[in-house]
Coordinates of C-alpha atoms and ligand atoms in Angstrom, one line a residue:
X1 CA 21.3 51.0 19.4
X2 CA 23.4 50.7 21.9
X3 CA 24.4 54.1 22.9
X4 CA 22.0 56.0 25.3
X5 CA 22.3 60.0 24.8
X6 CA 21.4 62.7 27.4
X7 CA 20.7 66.0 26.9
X8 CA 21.3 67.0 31.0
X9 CA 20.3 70.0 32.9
X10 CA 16.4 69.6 33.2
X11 CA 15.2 68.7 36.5
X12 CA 12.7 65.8 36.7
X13 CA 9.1 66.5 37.4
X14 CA 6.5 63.8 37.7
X15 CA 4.7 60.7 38.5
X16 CA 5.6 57.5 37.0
X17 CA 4.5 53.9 37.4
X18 CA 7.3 51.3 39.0
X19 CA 7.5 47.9 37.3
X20 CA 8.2 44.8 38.9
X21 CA 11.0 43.6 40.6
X22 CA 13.9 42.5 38.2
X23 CA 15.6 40.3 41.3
X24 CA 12.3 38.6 42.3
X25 CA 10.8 37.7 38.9
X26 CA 14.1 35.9 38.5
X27 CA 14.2 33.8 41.1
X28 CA 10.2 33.1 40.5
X29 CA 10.9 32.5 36.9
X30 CA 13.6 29.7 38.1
X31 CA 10.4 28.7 40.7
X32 CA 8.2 27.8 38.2
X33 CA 10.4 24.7 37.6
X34 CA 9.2 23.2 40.4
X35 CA 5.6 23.1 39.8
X36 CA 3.0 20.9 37.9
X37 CA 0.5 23.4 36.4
X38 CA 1.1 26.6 34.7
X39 CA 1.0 29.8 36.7
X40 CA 0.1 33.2 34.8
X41 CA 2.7 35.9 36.8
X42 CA 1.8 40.0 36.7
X43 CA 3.6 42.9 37.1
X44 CA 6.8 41.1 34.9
X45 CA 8.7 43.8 34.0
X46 CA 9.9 43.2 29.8
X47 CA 13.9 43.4 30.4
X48 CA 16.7 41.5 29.0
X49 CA 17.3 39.8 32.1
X50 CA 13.7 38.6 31.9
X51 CA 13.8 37.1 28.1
X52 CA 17.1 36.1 29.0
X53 CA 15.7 34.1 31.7
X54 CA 12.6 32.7 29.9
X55 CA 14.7 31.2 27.2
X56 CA 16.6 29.7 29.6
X57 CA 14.0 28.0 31.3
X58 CA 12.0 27.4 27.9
X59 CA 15.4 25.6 27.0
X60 CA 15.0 23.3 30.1
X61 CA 11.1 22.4 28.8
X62 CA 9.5 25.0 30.2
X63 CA 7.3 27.4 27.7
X64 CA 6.6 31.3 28.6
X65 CA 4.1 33.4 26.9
X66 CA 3.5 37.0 27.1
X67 CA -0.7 37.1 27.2
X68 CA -0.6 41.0 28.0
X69 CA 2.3 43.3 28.3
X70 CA 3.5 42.6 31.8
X71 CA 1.5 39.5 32.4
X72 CA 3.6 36.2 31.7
X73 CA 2.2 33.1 31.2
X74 CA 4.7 29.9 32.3
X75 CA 4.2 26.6 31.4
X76 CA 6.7 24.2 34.0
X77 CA 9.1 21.3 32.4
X78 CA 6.8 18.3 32.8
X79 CA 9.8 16.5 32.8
X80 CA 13.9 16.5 33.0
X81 CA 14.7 15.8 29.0
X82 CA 16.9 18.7 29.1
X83 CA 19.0 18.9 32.4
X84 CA 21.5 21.4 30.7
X85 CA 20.9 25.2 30.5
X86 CA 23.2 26.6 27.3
X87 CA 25.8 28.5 27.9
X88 CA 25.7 30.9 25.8
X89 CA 22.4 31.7 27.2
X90 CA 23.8 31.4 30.9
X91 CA 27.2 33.3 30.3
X92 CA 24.5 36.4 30.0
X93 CA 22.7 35.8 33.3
X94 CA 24.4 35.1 36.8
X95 CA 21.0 34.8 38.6
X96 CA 21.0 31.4 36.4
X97 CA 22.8 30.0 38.8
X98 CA 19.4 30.0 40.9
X99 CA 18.1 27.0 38.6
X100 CA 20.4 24.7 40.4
X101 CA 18.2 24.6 43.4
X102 CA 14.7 23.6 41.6
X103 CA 15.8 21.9 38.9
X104 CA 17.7 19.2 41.6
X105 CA 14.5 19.0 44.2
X106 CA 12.6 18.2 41.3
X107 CA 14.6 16.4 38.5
X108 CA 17.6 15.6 40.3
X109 CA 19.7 16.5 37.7
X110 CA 20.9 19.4 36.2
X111 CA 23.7 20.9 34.7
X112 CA 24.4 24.5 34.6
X113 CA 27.5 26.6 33.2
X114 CA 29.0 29.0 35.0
X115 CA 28.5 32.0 35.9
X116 CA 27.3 35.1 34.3
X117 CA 26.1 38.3 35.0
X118 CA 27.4 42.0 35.8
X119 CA 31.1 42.0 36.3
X120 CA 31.1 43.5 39.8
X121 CA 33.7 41.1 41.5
X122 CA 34.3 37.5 42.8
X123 CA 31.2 36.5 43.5
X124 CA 31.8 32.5 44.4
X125 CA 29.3 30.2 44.9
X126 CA 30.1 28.2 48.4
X127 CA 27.4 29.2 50.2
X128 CA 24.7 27.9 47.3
X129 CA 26.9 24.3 47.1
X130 CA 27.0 24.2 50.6
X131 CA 23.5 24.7 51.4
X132 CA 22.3 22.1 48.5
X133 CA 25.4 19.6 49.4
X134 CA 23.9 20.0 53.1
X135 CA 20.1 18.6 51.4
X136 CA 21.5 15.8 49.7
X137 CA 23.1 16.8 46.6
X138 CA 26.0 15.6 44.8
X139 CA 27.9 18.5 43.1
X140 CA 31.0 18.5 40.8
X141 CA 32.8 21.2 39.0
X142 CA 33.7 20.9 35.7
X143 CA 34.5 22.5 32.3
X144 CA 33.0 25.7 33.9
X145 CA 30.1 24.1 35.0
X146 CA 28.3 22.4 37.7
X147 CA 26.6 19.1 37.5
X148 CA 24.4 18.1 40.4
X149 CA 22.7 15.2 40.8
X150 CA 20.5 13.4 44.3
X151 CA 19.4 9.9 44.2
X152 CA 16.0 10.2 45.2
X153 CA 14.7 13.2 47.6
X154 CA 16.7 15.9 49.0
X155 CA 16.2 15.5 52.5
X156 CA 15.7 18.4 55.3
X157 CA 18.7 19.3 57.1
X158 CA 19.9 22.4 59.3
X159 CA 22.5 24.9 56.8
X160 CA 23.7 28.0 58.7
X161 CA 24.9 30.9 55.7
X162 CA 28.2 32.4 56.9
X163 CA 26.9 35.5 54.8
X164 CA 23.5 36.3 54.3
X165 CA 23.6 35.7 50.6
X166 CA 20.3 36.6 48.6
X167 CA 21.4 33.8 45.7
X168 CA 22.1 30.7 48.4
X169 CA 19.0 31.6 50.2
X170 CA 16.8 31.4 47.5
X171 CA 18.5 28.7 46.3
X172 CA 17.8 26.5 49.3
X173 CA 14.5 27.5 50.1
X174 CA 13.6 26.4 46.5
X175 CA 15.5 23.1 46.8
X176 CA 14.1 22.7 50.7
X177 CA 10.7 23.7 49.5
X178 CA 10.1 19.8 47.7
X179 CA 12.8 18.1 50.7
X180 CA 11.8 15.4 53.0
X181 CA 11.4 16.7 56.2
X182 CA 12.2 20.0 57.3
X183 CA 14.8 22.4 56.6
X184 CA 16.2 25.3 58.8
X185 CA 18.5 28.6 57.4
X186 CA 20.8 30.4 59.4
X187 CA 21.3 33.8 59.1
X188 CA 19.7 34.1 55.8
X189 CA 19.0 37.2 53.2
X190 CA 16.0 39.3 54.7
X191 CA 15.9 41.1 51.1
X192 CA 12.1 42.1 49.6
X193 CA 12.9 39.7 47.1
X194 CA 13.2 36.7 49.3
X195 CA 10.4 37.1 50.7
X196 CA 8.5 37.8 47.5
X197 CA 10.2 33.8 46.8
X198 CA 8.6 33.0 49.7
X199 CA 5.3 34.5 49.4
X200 CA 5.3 32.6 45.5
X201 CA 6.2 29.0 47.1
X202 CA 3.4 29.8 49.5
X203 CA 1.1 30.2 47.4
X204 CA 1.8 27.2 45.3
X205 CA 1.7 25.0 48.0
X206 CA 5.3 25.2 49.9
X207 CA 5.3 25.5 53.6
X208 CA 8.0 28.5 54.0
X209 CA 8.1 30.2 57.6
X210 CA 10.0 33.1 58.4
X211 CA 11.4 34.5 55.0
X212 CA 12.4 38.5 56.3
X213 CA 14.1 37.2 59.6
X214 CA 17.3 35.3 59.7
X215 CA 15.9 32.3 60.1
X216 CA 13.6 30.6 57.5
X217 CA 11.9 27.7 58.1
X218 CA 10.6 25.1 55.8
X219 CA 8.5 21.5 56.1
X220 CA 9.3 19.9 52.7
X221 CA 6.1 18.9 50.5
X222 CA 5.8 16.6 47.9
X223 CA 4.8 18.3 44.8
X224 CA 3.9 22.0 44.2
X225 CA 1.0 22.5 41.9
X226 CA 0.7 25.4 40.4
X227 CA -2.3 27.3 38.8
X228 CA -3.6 30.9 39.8
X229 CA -2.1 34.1 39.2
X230 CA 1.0 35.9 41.2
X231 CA 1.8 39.2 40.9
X232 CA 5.6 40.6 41.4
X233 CA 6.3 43.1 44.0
X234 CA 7.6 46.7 42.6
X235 CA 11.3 47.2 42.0
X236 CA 12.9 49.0 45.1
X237 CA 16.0 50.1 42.4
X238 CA 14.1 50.8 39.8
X239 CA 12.0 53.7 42.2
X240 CA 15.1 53.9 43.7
X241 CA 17.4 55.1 40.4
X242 CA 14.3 57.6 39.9
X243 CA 14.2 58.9 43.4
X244 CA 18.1 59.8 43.3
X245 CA 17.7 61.7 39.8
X246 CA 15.1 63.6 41.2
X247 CA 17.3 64.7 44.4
X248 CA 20.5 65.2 41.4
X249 CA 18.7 67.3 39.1
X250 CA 16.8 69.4 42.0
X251 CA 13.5 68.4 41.0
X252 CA 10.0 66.7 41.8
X253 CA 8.8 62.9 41.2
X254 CA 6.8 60.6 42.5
X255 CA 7.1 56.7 42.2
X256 CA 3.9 55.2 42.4
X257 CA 3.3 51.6 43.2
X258 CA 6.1 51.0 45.4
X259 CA 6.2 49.8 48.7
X260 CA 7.7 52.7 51.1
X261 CA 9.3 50.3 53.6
X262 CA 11.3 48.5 50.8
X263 CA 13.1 52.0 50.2
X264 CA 13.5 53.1 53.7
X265 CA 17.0 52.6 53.8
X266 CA 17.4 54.7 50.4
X267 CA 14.6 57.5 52.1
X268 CA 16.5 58.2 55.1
X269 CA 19.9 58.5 53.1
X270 CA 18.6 61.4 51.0
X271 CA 16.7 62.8 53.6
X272 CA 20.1 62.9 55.6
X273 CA 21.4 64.8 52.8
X274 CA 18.9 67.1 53.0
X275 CA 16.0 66.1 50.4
X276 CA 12.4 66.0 50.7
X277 CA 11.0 62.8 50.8
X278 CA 7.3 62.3 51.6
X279 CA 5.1 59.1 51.4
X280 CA 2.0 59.1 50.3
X281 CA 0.2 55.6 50.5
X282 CA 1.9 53.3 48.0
X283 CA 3.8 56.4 46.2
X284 CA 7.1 58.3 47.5
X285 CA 7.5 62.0 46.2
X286 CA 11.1 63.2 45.8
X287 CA 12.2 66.9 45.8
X288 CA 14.7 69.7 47.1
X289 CA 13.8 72.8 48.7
X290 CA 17.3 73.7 49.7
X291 CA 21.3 72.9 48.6
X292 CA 22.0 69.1 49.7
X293 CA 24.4 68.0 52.1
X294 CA 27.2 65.3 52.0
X295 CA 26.6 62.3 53.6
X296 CA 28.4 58.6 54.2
X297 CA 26.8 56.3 53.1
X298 CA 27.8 52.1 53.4
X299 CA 26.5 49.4 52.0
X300 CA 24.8 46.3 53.8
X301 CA 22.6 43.1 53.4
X302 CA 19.0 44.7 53.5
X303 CA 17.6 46.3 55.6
X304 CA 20.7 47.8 55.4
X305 CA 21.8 50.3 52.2
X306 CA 21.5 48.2 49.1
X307 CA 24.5 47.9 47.2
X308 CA 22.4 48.2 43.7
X309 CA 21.8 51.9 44.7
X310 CA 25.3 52.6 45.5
X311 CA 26.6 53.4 42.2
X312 CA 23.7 56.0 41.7
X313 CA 24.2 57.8 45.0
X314 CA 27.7 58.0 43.9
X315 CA 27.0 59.9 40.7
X316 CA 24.5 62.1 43.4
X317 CA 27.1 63.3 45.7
X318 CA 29.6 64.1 42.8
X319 CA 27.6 67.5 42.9
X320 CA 27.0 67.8 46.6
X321 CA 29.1 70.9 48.4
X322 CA 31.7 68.8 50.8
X323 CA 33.0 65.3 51.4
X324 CA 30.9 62.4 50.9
X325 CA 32.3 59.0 52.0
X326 CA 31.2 55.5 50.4
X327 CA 31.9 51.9 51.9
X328 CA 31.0 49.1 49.5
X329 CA 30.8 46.0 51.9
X330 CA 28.9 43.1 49.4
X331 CA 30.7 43.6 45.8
X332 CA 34.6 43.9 46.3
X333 CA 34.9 45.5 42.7
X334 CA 31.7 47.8 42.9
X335 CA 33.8 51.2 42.1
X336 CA 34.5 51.1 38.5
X337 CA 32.1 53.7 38.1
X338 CA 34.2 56.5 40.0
X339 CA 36.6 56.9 36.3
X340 CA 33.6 56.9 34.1
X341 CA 31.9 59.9 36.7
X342 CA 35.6 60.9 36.4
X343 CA 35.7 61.6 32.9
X344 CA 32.6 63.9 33.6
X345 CA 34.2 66.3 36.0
X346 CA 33.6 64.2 39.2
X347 CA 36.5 64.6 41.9
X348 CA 36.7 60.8 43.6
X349 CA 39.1 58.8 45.2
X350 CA 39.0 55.3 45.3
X351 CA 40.6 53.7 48.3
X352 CA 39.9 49.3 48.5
X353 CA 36.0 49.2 49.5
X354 CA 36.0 52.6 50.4
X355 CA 35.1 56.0 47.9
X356 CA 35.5 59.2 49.0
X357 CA 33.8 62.0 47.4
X358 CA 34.5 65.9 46.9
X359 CA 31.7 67.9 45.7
X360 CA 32.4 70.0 42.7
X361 CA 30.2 72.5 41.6
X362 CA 28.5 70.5 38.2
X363 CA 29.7 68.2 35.7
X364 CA 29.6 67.8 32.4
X365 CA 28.7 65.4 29.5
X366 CA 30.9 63.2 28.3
X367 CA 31.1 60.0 25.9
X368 CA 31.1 57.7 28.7
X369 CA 30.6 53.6 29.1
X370 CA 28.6 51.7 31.7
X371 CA 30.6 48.7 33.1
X372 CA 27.3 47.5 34.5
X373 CA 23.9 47.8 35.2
X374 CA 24.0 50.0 38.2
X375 CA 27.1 51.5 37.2
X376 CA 24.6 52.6 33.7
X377 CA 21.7 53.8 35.9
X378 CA 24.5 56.1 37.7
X379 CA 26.0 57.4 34.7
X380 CA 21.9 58.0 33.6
X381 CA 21.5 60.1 37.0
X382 CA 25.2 61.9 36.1
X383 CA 24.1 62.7 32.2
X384 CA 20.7 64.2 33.5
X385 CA 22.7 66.4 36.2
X386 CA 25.2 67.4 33.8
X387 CA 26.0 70.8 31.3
X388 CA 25.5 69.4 27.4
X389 CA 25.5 66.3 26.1
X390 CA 25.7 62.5 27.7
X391 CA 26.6 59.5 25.7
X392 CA 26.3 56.7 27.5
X393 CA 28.1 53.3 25.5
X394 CA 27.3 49.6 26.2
X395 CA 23.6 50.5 27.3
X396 CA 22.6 46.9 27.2
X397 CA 23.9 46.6 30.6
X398 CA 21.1 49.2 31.4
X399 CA 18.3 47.0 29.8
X400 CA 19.0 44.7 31.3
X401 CA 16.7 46.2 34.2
X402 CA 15.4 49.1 33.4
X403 CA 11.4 48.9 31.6
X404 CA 11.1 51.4 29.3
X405 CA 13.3 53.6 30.4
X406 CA 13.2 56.4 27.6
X407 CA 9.4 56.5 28.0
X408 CA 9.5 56.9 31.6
X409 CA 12.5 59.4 31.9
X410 CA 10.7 61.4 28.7
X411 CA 7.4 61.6 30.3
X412 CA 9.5 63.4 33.5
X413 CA 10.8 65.7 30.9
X414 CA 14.3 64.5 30.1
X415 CA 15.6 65.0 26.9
X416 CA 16.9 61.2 25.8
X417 CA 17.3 59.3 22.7
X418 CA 19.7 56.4 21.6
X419 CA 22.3 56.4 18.9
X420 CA 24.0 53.4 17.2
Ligands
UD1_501 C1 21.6 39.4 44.5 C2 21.1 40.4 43.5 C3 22.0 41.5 43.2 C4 22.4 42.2 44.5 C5 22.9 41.2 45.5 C6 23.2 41.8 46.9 C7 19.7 38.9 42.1 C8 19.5 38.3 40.8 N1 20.8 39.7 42.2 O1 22.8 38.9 43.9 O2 21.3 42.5 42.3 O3 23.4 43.1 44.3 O4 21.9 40.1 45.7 O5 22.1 42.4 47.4 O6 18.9 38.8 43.0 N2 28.8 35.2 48.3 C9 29.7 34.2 48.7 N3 29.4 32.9 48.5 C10 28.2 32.6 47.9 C11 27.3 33.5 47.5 C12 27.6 34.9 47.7 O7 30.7 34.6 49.2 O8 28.0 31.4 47.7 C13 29.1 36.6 48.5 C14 29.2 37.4 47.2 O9 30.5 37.3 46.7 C15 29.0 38.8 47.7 C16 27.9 38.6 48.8 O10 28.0 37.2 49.2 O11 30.1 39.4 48.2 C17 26.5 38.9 48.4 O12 26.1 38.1 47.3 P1 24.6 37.6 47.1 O13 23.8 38.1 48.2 O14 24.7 36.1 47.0 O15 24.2 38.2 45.8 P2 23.5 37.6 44.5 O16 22.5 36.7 45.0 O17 24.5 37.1 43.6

């Protein structure tokens, strides 16, 4: 079943529920390594990513339960018999690479293959060795993977991030979070889902100022312990994706359980191209009165625009009258998109980091293939916009983050089904 199929031309009208964050229960699953007693997590969104991610920690010792749909139950590794997370399990999940910080601050040991995850460029890992190297840690390369190792405690030290990286900051505010002494990040990642991390080591004990400025602060404890209940924060891209299909197909939804702020940055680009979007306490209603306008649109560590929603804008502005202008600044290799929206009657020219967009009048379905997950959620928002049919190919990329996506695009009255 790995073919998604649209039937486009229906705009969206509706409510619909947002699940939790695919980036932050990630990183919290990789968390739960570091503490002693089990912690019951809500709001987990059931994606690939997310079984993906369980296995891999259930590999490492850990054991994850399902008590209710969207409620997880983790047991941590009560020790380090299994420092290695398989590769075949890894090769599927770049955000893996966030294990390296938690399993080193409390094991000391791991080994971890590398790296996985959407094919959307380079995507090195300096600033993660360089922030753990700076605590202590000793890391080699080798055979595709990296071994780390610390004799005794990591110890608090001063790491400034050359780029605010999401990955390296979490990773060292997990590793920092059981350090001796305290640890200071430069010009760290400000991103919702940091700060969610944060919020989570809180909570189980950590001492973690500052997540959502640059600089993050954190006083090293000796053991985390666990216990309670944490609930994720709502996926910005998720409500995101759904906000830009409503502005594509001209019609009327509201994401509830989101939190506004989160998606300012993605608000005020579609109310620059001339949508509706109102706020109503923890929901966001999408819709269009009048034709849209083009609009430029560059991408930027948060609170800037997030490069997860550039691919779906793209597939937006195909349609809008004039010349829209895209500048990918994270992802080098973030256009691929542009000859799949291509092959649907899109008019786009991709220049290095920078896209440039002439509205045509409509597109239409085509057998298409998502190159990855954001590039799928565009190609969604493109098949719902366009005349006749959509078949969308390798739509595991799209599970990969997306929580029951036919149910919640159905009950919004698309017409979608999956083919083999
Ligand atoms: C996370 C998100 C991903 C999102 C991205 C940017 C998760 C699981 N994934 O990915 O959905 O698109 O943030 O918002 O949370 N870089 C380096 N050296 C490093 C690390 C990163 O040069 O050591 C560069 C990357 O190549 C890229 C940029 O920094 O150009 C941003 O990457 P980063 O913020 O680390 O993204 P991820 O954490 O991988």
């Amino acid at each position: 079943m790995d073919k998604i199929v649209l039937a486009g031309g229906n705009p969206l009208q509706g409510r619909l529920r947002i699940s939790g964050a695919k980036n932050a229960v990630l990183a919290i699953l990789c968390a739960t390594i570091l503490l002693r007693e089990e912690i019951v997590l809500e709001n987990v969104p059931d994606i690939s990513d997310v079984q993906v991610m369980s296995g891999i920690i259930n590999s490492l010792g850990a054991a994850t339960v399902w008590e209710e749909p969207e409620v997880l139950r983790v047991k941590p590794p009560a020790s380090a018999a299994e420092a290695e997370a398989p590769y075949h399990m890894v090769k599927k999940l770049r955000a893996s690479n966030l294990l390296l910080g938690p399993m080193l601050t409390r094991f000391g040991d791991v080994r971890v293959s590398l790296p996985g995850g959407c094919n959307i460029g380079v995507r090195p890992m300096d600033l993660h060795f360089k922030g753990l190297a700076g605590l202590g840690a000793t890391l080699l390369l080798d055979h595709g993977s990296v071994r780390g190792r610390t004799d005794g405690r990591l110890t608090g030290a001063r790491i400034y991030l050359d780029f605010p990286s999401v990955g390296a900051t979490e990773n060292i505010m997990m590793a920092a979070s059981l350090a001796e002494g305290q640890t200071l990040i430069e010009n760290v990642a400000k991103e919702p889902e940091v700060v969610d991390l944060a919020n989570f080591l809180n909570a189980m004990g950590a001492r973690v100022r500052g997540a959502g400025t640059d600089v993050i602060k954190i006083d090293g404890v000796t053991e985390l312990k666990g216990g309670g209940r944490y609930a994720i924060i709502p996926d910005r891209i998720e409500a995101g994706t759904f906000m830009v299909a409503a502005a594509a197909t001209g019609g009327d939804v509201t994401v509830e359980n989101v939190i506004p702020l989160h998606l300012e940055p993605l608000s005020a680009k579609l109310r620059e191209a001339g949508a509706v979007v109102r706020e109503e306490g923890d929901s966001l209603r999408v819709s269009v009165d009048n034709p849209l306008r083009s609009i430029d649109v560059k991408t930027m560590p948060y609170p800037g625009f997030p490069t997860d929603m550039q691919s779906q804008v793209m597939a937006l502005l195909t349609t809008v009258p004039g010349t829209s202008v895209i500048v990918e600044n994270i992802f080098e290799n973030r256009f691929m998109i542009a000859d799949e929206l291509k092959r649907m009657g899109g008019r786009i020219k991709v220049e290095g980091r920078m896209a440039v967009i002439e509205g045509v009048p409509g597109l239409y379905g085509a057998q298409v293939k998502a190159t990855d997950l954001r590039a799928g959620a565009a190609l969604l928002v493109a098949g719902l916009m366009a005349a006749g049919e959509t078949e969308i190919g390798n739509a595991h990329f799209i599970d990969r983050g997306y929580h029951r996506l036919e149910e919640k695009l159905i009950s919004l009255g698309a017409r979608v089904w999956r083919n083999t």
